[in-house]
Coordinates of C-alpha atoms in Angstrom, one line a residue:
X128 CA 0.0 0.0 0.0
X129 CA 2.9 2.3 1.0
X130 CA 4.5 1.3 -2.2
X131 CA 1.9 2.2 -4.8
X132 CA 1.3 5.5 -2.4
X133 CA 5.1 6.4 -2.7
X134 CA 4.7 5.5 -6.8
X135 CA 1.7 7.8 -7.2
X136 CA 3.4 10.5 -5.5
X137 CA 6.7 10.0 -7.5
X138 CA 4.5 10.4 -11.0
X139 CA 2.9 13.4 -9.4
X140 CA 5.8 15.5 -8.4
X141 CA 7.3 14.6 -11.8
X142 CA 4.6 15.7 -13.7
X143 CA 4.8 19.1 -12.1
X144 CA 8.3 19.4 -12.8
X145 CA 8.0 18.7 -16.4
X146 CA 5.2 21.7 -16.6
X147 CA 7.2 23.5 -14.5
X148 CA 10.7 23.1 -17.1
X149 CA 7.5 24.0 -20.0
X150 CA 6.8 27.1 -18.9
X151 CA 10.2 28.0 -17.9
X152 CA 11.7 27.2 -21.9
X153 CA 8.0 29.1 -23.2
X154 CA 9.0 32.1 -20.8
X155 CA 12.4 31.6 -22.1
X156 CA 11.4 31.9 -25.8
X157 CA 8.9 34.6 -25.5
X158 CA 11.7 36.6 -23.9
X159 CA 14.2 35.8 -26.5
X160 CA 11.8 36.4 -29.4
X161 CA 13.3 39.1 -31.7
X162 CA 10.5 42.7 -32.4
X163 CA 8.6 42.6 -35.5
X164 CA 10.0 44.9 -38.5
X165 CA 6.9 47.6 -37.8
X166 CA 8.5 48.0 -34.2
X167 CA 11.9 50.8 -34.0
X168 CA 14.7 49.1 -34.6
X169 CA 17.7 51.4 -32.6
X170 CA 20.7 48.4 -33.6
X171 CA 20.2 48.5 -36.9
X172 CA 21.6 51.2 -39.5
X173 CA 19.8 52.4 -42.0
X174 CA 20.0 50.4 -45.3
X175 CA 18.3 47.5 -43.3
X176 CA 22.0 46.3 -42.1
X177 CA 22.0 43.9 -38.9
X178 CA 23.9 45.4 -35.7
X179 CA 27.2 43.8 -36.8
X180 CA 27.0 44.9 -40.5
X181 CA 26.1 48.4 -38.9
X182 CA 29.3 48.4 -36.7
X183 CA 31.4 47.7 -39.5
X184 CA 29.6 50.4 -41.8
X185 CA 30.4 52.7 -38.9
X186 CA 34.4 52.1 -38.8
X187 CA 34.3 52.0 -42.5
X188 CA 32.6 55.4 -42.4
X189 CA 35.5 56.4 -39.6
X190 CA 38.1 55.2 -41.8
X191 CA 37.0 57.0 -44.4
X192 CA 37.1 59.9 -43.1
X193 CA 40.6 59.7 -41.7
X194 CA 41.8 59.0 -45.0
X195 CA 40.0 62.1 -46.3
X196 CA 41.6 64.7 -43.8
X197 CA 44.7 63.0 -43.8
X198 CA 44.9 63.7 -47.6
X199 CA 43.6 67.0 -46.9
X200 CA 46.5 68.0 -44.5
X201 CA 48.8 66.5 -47.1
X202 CA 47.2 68.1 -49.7
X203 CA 47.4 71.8 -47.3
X204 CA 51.1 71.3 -46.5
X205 CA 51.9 70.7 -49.7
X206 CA 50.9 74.5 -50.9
X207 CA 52.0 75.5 -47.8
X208 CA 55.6 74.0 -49.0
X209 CA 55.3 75.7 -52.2
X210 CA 54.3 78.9 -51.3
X211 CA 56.9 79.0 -48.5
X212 CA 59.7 78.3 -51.4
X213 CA 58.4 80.9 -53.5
X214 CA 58.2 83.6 -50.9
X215 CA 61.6 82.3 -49.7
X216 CA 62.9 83.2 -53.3
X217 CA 61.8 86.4 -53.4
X218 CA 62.9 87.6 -49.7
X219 CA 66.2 86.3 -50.8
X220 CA 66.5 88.0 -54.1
X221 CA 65.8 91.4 -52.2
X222 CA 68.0 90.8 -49.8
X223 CA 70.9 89.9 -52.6
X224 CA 70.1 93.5 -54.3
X225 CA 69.7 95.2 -50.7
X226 CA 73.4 93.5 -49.8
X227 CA 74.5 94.7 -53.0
X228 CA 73.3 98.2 -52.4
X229 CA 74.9 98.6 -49.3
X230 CA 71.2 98.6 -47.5
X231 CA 68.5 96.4 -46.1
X232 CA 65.2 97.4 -46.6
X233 CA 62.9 98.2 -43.3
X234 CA 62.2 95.0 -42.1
X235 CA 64.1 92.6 -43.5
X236 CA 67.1 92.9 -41.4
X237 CA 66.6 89.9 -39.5
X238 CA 66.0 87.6 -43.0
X239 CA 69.5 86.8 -43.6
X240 CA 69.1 83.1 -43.2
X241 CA 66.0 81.2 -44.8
X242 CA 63.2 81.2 -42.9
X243 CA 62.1 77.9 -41.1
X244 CA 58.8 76.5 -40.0
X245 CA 59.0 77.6 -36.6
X246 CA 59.6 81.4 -38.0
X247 CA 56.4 80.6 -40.3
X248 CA 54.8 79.7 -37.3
X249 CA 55.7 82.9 -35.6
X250 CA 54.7 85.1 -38.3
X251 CA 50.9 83.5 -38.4
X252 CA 50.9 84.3 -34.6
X253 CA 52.2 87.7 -34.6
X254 CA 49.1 88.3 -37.4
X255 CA 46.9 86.7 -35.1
X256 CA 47.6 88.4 -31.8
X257 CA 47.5 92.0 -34.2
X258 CA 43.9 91.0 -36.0
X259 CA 41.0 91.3 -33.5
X260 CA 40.5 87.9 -33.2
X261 CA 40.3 87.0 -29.5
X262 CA 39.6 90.6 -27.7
X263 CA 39.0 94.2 -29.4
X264 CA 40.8 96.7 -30.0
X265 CA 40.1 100.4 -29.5
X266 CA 38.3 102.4 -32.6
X267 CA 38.6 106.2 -33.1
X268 CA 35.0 106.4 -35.0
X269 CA 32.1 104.2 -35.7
X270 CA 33.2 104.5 -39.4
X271 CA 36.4 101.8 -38.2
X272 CA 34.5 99.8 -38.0
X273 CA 34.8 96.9 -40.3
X274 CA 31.2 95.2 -40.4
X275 CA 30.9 91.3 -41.1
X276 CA 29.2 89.5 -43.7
X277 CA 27.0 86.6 -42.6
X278 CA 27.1 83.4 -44.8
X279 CA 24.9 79.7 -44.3
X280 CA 26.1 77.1 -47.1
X281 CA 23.7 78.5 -49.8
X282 CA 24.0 82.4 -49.0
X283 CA 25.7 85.9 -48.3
X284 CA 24.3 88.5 -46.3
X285 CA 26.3 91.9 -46.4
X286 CA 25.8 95.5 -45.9
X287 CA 28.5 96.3 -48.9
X288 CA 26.4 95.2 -51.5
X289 CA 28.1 96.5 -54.5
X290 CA 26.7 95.7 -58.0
X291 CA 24.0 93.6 -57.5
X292 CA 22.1 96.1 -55.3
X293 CA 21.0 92.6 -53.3
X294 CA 21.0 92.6 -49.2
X295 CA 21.0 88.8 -49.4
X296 CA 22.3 86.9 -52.1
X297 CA 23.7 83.9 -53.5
X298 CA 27.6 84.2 -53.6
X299 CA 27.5 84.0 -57.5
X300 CA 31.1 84.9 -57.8
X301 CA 32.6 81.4 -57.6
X302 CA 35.9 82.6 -55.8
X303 CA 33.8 83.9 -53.3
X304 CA 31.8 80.3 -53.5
X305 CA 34.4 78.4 -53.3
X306 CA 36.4 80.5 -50.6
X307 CA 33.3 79.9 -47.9
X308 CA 32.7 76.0 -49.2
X309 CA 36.3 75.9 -48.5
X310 CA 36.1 77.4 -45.0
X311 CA 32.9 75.2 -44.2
X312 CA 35.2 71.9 -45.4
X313 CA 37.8 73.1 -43.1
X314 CA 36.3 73.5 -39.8
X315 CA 34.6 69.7 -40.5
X316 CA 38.2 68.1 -41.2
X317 CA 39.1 70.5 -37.9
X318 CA 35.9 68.5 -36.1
X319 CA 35.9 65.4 -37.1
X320 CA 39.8 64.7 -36.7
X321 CA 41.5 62.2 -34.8
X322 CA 42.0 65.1 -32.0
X323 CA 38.5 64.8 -31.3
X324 CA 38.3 61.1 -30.8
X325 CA 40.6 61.1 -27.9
X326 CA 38.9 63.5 -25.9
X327 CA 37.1 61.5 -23.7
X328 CA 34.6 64.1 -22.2
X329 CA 33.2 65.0 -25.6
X330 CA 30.6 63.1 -26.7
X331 CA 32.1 61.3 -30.1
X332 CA 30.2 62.2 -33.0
X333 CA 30.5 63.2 -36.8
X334 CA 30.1 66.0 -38.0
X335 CA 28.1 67.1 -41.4
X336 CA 27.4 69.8 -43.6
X337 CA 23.8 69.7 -42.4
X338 CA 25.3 70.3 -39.1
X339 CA 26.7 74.0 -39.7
X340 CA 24.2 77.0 -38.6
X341 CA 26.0 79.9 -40.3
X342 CA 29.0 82.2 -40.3
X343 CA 30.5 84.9 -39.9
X344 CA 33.6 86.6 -41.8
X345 CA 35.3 89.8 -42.3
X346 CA 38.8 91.0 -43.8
X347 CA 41.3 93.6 -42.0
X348 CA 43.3 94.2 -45.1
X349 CA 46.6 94.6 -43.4
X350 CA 46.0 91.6 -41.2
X351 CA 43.6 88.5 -42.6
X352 CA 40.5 87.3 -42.7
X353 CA 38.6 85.6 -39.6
X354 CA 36.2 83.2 -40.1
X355 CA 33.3 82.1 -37.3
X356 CA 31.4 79.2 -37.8
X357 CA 28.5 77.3 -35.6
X358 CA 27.2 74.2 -36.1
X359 CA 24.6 72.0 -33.8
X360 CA 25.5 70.8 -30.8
X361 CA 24.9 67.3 -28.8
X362 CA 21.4 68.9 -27.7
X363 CA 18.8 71.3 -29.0
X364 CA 20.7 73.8 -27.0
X365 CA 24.4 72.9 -27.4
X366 CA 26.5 74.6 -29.9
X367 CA 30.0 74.0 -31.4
X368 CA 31.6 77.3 -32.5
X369 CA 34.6 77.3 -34.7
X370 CA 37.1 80.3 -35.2
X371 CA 39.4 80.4 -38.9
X372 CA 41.8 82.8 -39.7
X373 CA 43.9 82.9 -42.6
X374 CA 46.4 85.6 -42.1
X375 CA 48.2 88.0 -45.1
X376 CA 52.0 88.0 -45.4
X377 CA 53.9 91.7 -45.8
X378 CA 53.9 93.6 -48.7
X379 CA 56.0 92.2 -51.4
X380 CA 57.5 94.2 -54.4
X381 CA 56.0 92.2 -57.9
X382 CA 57.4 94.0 -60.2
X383 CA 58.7 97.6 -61.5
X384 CA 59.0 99.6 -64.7
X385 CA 59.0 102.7 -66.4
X386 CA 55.6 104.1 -68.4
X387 CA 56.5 106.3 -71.7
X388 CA 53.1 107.3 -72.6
X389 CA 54.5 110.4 -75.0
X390 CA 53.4 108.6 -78.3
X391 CA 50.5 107.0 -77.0
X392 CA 47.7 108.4 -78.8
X393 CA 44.4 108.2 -77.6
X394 CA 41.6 107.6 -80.1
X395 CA 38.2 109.2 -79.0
X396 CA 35.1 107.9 -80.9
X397 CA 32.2 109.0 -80.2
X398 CA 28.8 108.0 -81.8
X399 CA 26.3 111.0 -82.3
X400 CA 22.9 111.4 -83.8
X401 CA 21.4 114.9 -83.3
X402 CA 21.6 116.8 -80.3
X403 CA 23.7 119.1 -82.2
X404 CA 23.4 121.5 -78.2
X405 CA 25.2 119.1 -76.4
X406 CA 28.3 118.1 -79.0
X407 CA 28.7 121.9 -78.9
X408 CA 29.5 120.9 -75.0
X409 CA 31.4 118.4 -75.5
X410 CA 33.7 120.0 -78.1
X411 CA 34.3 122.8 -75.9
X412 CA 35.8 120.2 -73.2
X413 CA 37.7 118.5 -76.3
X414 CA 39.5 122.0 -77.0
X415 CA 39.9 122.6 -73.4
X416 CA 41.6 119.3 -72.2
X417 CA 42.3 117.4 -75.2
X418 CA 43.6 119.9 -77.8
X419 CA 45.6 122.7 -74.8
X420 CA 46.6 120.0 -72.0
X421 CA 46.8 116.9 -73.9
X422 CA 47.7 117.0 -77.3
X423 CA 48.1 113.5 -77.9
X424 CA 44.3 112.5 -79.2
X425 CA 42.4 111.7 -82.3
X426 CA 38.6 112.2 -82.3
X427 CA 36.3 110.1 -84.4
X428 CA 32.7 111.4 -84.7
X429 CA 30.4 108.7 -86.2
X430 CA 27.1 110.7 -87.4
X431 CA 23.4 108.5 -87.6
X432 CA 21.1 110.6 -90.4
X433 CA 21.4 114.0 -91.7
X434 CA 19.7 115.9 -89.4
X435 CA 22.1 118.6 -87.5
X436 CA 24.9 117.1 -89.4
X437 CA 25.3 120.4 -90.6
X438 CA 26.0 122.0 -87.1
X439 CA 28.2 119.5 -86.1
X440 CA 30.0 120.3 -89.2
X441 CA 30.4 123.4 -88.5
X442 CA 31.6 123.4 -85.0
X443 CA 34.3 120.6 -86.2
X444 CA 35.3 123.5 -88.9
X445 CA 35.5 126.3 -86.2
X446 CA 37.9 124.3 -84.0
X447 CA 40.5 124.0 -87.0
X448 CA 40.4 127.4 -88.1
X449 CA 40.6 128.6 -84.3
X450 CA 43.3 125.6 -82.9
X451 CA 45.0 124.5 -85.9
X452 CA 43.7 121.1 -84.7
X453 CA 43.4 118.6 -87.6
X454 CA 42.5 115.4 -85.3
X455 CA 39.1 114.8 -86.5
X456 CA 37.3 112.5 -88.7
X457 CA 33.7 112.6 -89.6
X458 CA 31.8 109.5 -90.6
X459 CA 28.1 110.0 -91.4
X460 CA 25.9 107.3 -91.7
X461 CA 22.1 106.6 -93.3
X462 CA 21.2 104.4 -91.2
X463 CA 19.3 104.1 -87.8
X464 CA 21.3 104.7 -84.7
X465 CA 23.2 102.0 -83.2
X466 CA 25.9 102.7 -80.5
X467 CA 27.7 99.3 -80.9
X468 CA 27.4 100.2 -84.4
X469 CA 28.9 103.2 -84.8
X470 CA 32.0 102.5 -82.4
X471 CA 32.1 99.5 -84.6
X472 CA 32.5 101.4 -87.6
X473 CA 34.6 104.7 -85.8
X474 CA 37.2 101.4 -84.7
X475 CA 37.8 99.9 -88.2
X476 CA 38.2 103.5 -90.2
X477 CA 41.4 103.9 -88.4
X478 CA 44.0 103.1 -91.2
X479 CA 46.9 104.1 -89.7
X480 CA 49.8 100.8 -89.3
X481 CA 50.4 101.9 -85.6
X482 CA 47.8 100.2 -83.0
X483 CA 45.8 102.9 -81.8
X484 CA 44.3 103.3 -78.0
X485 CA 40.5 103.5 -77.6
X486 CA 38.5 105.6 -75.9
X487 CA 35.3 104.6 -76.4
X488 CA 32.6 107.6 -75.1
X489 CA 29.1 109.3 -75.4
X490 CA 28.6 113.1 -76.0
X491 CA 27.2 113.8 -72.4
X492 CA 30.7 112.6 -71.0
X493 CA 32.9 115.4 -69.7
X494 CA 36.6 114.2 -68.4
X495 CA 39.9 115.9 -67.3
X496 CA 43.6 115.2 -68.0
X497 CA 44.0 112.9 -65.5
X498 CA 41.4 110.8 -66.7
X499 CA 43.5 110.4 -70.0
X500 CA 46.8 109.9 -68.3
X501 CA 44.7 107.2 -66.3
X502 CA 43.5 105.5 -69.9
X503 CA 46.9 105.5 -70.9
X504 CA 48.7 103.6 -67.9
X505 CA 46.0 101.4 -66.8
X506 CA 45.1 99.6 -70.7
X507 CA 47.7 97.5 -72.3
X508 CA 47.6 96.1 -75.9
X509 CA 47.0 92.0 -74.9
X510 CA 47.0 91.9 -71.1
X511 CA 44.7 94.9 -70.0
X512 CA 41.7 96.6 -70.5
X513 CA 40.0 99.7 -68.3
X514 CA 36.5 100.0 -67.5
X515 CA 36.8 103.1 -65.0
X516 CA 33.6 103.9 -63.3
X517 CA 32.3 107.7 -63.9
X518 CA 30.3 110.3 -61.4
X519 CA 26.7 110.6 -62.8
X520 CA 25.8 113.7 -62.5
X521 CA 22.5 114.9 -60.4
X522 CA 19.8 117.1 -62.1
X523 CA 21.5 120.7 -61.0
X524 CA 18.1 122.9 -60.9
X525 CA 17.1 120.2 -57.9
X526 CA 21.0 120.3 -56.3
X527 CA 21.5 123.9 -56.6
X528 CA 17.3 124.7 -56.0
X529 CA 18.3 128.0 -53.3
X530 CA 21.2 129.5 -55.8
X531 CA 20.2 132.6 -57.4
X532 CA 22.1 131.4 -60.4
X533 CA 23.4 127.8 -61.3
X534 CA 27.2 127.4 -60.7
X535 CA 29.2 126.7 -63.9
X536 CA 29.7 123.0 -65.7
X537 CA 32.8 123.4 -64.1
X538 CA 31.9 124.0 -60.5
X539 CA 29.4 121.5 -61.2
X540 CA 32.0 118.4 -61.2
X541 CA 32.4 117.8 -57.4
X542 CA 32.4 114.2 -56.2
X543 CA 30.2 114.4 -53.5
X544 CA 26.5 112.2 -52.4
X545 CA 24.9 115.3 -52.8
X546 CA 25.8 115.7 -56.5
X547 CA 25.8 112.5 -58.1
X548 CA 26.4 109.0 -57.7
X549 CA 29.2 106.6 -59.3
X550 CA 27.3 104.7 -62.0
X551 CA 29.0 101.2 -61.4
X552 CA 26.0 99.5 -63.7
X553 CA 27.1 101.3 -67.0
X554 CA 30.4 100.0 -69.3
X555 CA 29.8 101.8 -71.8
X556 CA 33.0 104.4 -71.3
X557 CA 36.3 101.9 -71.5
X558 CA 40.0 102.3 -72.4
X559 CA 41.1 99.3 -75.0
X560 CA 43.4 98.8 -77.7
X561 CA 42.2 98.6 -80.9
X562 CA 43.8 95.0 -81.5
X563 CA 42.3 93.8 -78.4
X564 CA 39.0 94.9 -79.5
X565 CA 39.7 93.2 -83.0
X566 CA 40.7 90.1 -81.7
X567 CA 37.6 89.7 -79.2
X568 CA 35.2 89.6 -82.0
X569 CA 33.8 93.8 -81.3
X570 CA 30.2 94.5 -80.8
X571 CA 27.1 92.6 -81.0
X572 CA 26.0 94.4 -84.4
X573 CA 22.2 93.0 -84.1
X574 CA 21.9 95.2 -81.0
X575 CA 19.6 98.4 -82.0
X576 CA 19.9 101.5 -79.9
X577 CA 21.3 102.4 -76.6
X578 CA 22.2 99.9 -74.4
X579 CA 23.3 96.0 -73.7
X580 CA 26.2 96.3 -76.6
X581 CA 28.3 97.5 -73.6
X582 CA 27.3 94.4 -71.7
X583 CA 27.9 92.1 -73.9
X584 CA 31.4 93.4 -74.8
X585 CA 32.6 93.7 -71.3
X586 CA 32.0 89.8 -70.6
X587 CA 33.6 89.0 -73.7
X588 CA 36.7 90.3 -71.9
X589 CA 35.8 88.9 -68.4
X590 CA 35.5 85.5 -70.4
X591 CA 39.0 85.6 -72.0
X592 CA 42.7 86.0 -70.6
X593 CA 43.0 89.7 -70.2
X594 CA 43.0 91.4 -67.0
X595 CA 39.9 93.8 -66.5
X596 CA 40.6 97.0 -64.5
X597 CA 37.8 98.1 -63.2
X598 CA 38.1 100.9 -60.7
X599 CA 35.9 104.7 -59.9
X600 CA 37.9 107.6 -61.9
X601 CA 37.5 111.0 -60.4
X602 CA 38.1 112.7 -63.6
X603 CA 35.5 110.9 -65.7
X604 CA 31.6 112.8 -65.0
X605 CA 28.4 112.1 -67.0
X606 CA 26.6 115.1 -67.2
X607 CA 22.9 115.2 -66.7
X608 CA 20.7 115.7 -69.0
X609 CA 16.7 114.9 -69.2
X610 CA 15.3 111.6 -69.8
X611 CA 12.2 111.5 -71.6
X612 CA 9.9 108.1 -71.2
X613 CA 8.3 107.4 -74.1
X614 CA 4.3 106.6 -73.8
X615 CA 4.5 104.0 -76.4
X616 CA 6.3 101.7 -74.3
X617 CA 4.7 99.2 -72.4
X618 CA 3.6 99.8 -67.8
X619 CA 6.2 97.9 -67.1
X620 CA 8.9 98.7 -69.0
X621 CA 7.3 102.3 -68.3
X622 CA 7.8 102.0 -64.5
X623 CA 11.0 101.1 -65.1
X624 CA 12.1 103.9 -66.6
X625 CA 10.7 106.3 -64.9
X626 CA 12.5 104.7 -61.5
X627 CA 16.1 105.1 -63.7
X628 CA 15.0 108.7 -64.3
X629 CA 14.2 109.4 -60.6
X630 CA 17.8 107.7 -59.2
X631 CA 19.2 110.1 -61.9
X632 CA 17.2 113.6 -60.7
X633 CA 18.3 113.3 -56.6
X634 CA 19.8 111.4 -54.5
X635 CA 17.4 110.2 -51.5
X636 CA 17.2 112.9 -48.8
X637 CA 16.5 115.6 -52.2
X638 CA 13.9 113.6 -53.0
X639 CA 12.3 113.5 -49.8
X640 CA 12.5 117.2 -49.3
X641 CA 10.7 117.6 -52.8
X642 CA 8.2 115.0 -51.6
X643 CA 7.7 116.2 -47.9
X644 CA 7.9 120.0 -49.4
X645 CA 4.3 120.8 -48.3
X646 CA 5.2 119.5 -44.8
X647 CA 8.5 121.0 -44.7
X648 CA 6.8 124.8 -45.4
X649 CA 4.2 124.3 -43.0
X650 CA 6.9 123.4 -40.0
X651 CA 8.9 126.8 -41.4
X652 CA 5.6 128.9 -41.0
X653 CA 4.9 127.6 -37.7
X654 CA 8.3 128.6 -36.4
X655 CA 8.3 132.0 -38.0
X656 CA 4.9 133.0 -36.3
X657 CA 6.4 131.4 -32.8
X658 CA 8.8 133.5 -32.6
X659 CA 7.2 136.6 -33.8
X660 CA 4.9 135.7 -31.0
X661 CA 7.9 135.4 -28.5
X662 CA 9.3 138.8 -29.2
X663 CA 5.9 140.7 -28.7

């Protein structure tokens, strides 16, 4: 009985150890079971890669990007090598001539030997501690101050915004691109290098370009350029900032020689239809500067129609008889006008062997000596060409509105932001030889008109090998003169002519005084009868 009892039992207990070990190895399966693929997944990598192929896409990634600055800081210190040797060259050379004159020139007296790295090194930190970099420096004026332009990877931001007229833009120019891509690559190779790895209390991570905030950067001319980059942090409220600077070495001599511009003749064409009043201006400043200062001109008058040709005639005869002055040729044309046309034609009539200079100009332009001397030295036949910016002219009745009598043409030519404006969106005035011009292909000659033949020739030259000077002259004007909008054209075309002709009447305060007049008179009369009250 005891038996069967203990046999019962026995079964029993191992019945509830077998369900026992059940659950146990279901437990143990449930818990081991891997999440379903609609569940987040943080092991895997993206691509669908398992933990270990994630890991290994992760030091491949590292590697990668090892390799890529190392090749950038051999690719750095390479140019650094090179322009090191050719800098050395030339510090030696004028130190060889300095030795043989006897002299050293200020601040070379300590280059005797050739400089080494850790004198490189020195220099950049002497630049560095000058530029305000890491603490200010006192100013005189708020007009020291040099403001700085704020960049992200697609934009510019400035307050000098030069041609374009465009508070923010796109940095078209693709130095300028490729100067701030540059910047942005370096400050990532600068993050993401092996330094940063073996600091243990920052959090190691990668950084991107989607990473960097924005910018900012500004040049002290004598010093460098400092760069100040952010980009996102570990948190929504962590930053990293970054500071660049790429300093400027001393002034170094280029080159030297002598200008002989006593036979250099000087071309002047000028394409004229009508306005018979202001040629007679404009041949007055020819007699004045070209003919008594100069001497050493040539002026090519390319006539559109028949109308006034007469007058112009004329005034080209007076000038002979009176000046002796037989620089002139007269080229009339039947056909409708056409600037790039008629310089065109004014450039090919020249059949002398010598290769002449060019002046190419309108009959509202008035210029000095200087400006000519200027033409002279700054174009060269195959290597330069000058585009010099001139001083439109304000409309004189509005500048000189409280003079009993309006100051003479000459008085008029003061460079000032109450009388004018430089007109850096016109190249139509520009210095060039005439083989240059030649060899560029000239003029668009299906252009009808004013305007765009100017354009069009000035990025010919920015498109070839010659070097563009482009720079404001102070002794080249454009007189004003009235600009009639037609009512043919079109309201938008319209509009935009009648903004041209209002930047050309004023500058901005003269406008508001003319526009605010009523106000203004008001305020005066209110005054005048307050104090006539006051001294009753």
């Amino acid at each position: 009985m005891f038996k069967r009892w203990l046999l019962a039992l026995l079964a029993r207990v191992g019945l509830i150890v077998l369900g026992l070990c059940s659950c146990l190895f279901l437990f143990y399966l449930l818990a081991c079971k891997p999440k379903s693929h609609s569940s987040e997944q943080p092991l895997l990598w993206t691509g669908g890669t398992t933990s270990k192929e994630g890991y290994l896409t992760l030091l491949q990634e590292r590697e990668d990007s090892h390799r890529h600055y190392i090749n950038s800081l051999t690719k750095q210190i390479a140019q650094l090598k090179e322009a090191l040797q050719e800098r050395t060259l030339q510090l030696q050379e004028s130190l060889d001539k300095a030795k043989t004159k006897g002299i050293l020139p200020q601040g070379l007296e300590s280059l005797h030997k050739t400089p080494t790295q850790s004198d490189l090194k020195e220099f950049f930190r002497s630049q560095l501690n000058q530029a305000e970099v890491n603490s200010g420096v006192k100013l005189p004026s708020e007009y020291a101050v040099i403001p700085y332009d704020t960049f992200t990877v697609h934009r510019v931001y400035q307050l000098e915004t030069g041609l374009t007229r465009h508070p923010e833009e796109r940095p078209v120019r693709r130095d300028r691109r490729d100067e701030l891509i540059g910047t942005v690559e370096t400050a990532l190779h600068a993050l993401n290098g092996p330094q940063q790895h073996t600091d243990s209390n920052r959090r190691k991570r990668t950084y991107s370009p989607s990473d960097f905030i924005q910018g900012l950067t500004r040049t002290e001319r004598d010093r460098g350029s400092v760069y100040e980059l952010m980009f996102k942090g570990d948190g929504p409220q962590d930053f990293t900032q970054l500071v660049l600077f790429r300093p400027f070495g001393p002034v170094v001599k280029v080159k030297s020689h002598s200008v002989d511009t006593s036979h250099m003749l000087i071309n002047i064409i000028v394409p004229l239809s009508k306005r018979s009043e202001a040629f007679r201006q404009f041949i007055h400043n020819f007699r004045e500067v070209c003919i008594k200062q100069d001497g050493r001109v040539h002026l090519t008058v390319v006539y559109f129609g028949r109308d006034q040709i007469d007058q112009v005639k004329a005034m080209l005869d007076q000038t002979h008889r009176e000046t002796r002055f037989r620089g002139f040729t007269l080229i009339q044309l039947n056909e409708e006008f056409s600037r790039g046309r008629g310089l065109d034609v004014g450039t090919r009539a020249w059949r002398r062997s010598q290769n002449v200079l060019l002046f190419f100009c309108d009959v509202d332009i008035h210029f000095t000596a200087d400006f000519l001397t200027s033409c002279r030295l700054n174009a060269e036949p195959g290597k330069r060409v000058y585009y010099p910016v001139l001083f439109s002219q304000y409309n004189p009745a509005i500048i000189y509105s409280n003079h009993t009598l309006l100051p003479s043409v000459q008085q008029q030519l003061v460079i000032r932001k109450e009388s004018g404006f430089w007109r850096d969106f016109g190249f139509g005035m520009t210095c060039q030889y005439r083989s240059d011009f030649m060899n560029i292909g000239g003029f668009d000659r299906n252009i009808k008109g004013w305007g765009l033949e100017d354009v069009h020739l000035y990025r010919k030259y920015l498109h070839s090998k010659l070097m563009v000077i482009r720079a404001p002259s102070r002794g080249l004007f454009h007189l004003w003169h009235e600009k009639n909008c037609a009512d043919e054209l079109p309201p938008d075309k319209y509009k935009m002519c009648m903004q041209t002709k209002a930047m050309s009447e004023a500058s901005h305060g003269q406008l508001g005084e003319l526009f605010f007049r009523r106000e203004i008179e008001q305020h005066l009369n209110y005054q005048k009868q307050t104090n006539t009250l006051k001294k009753r």
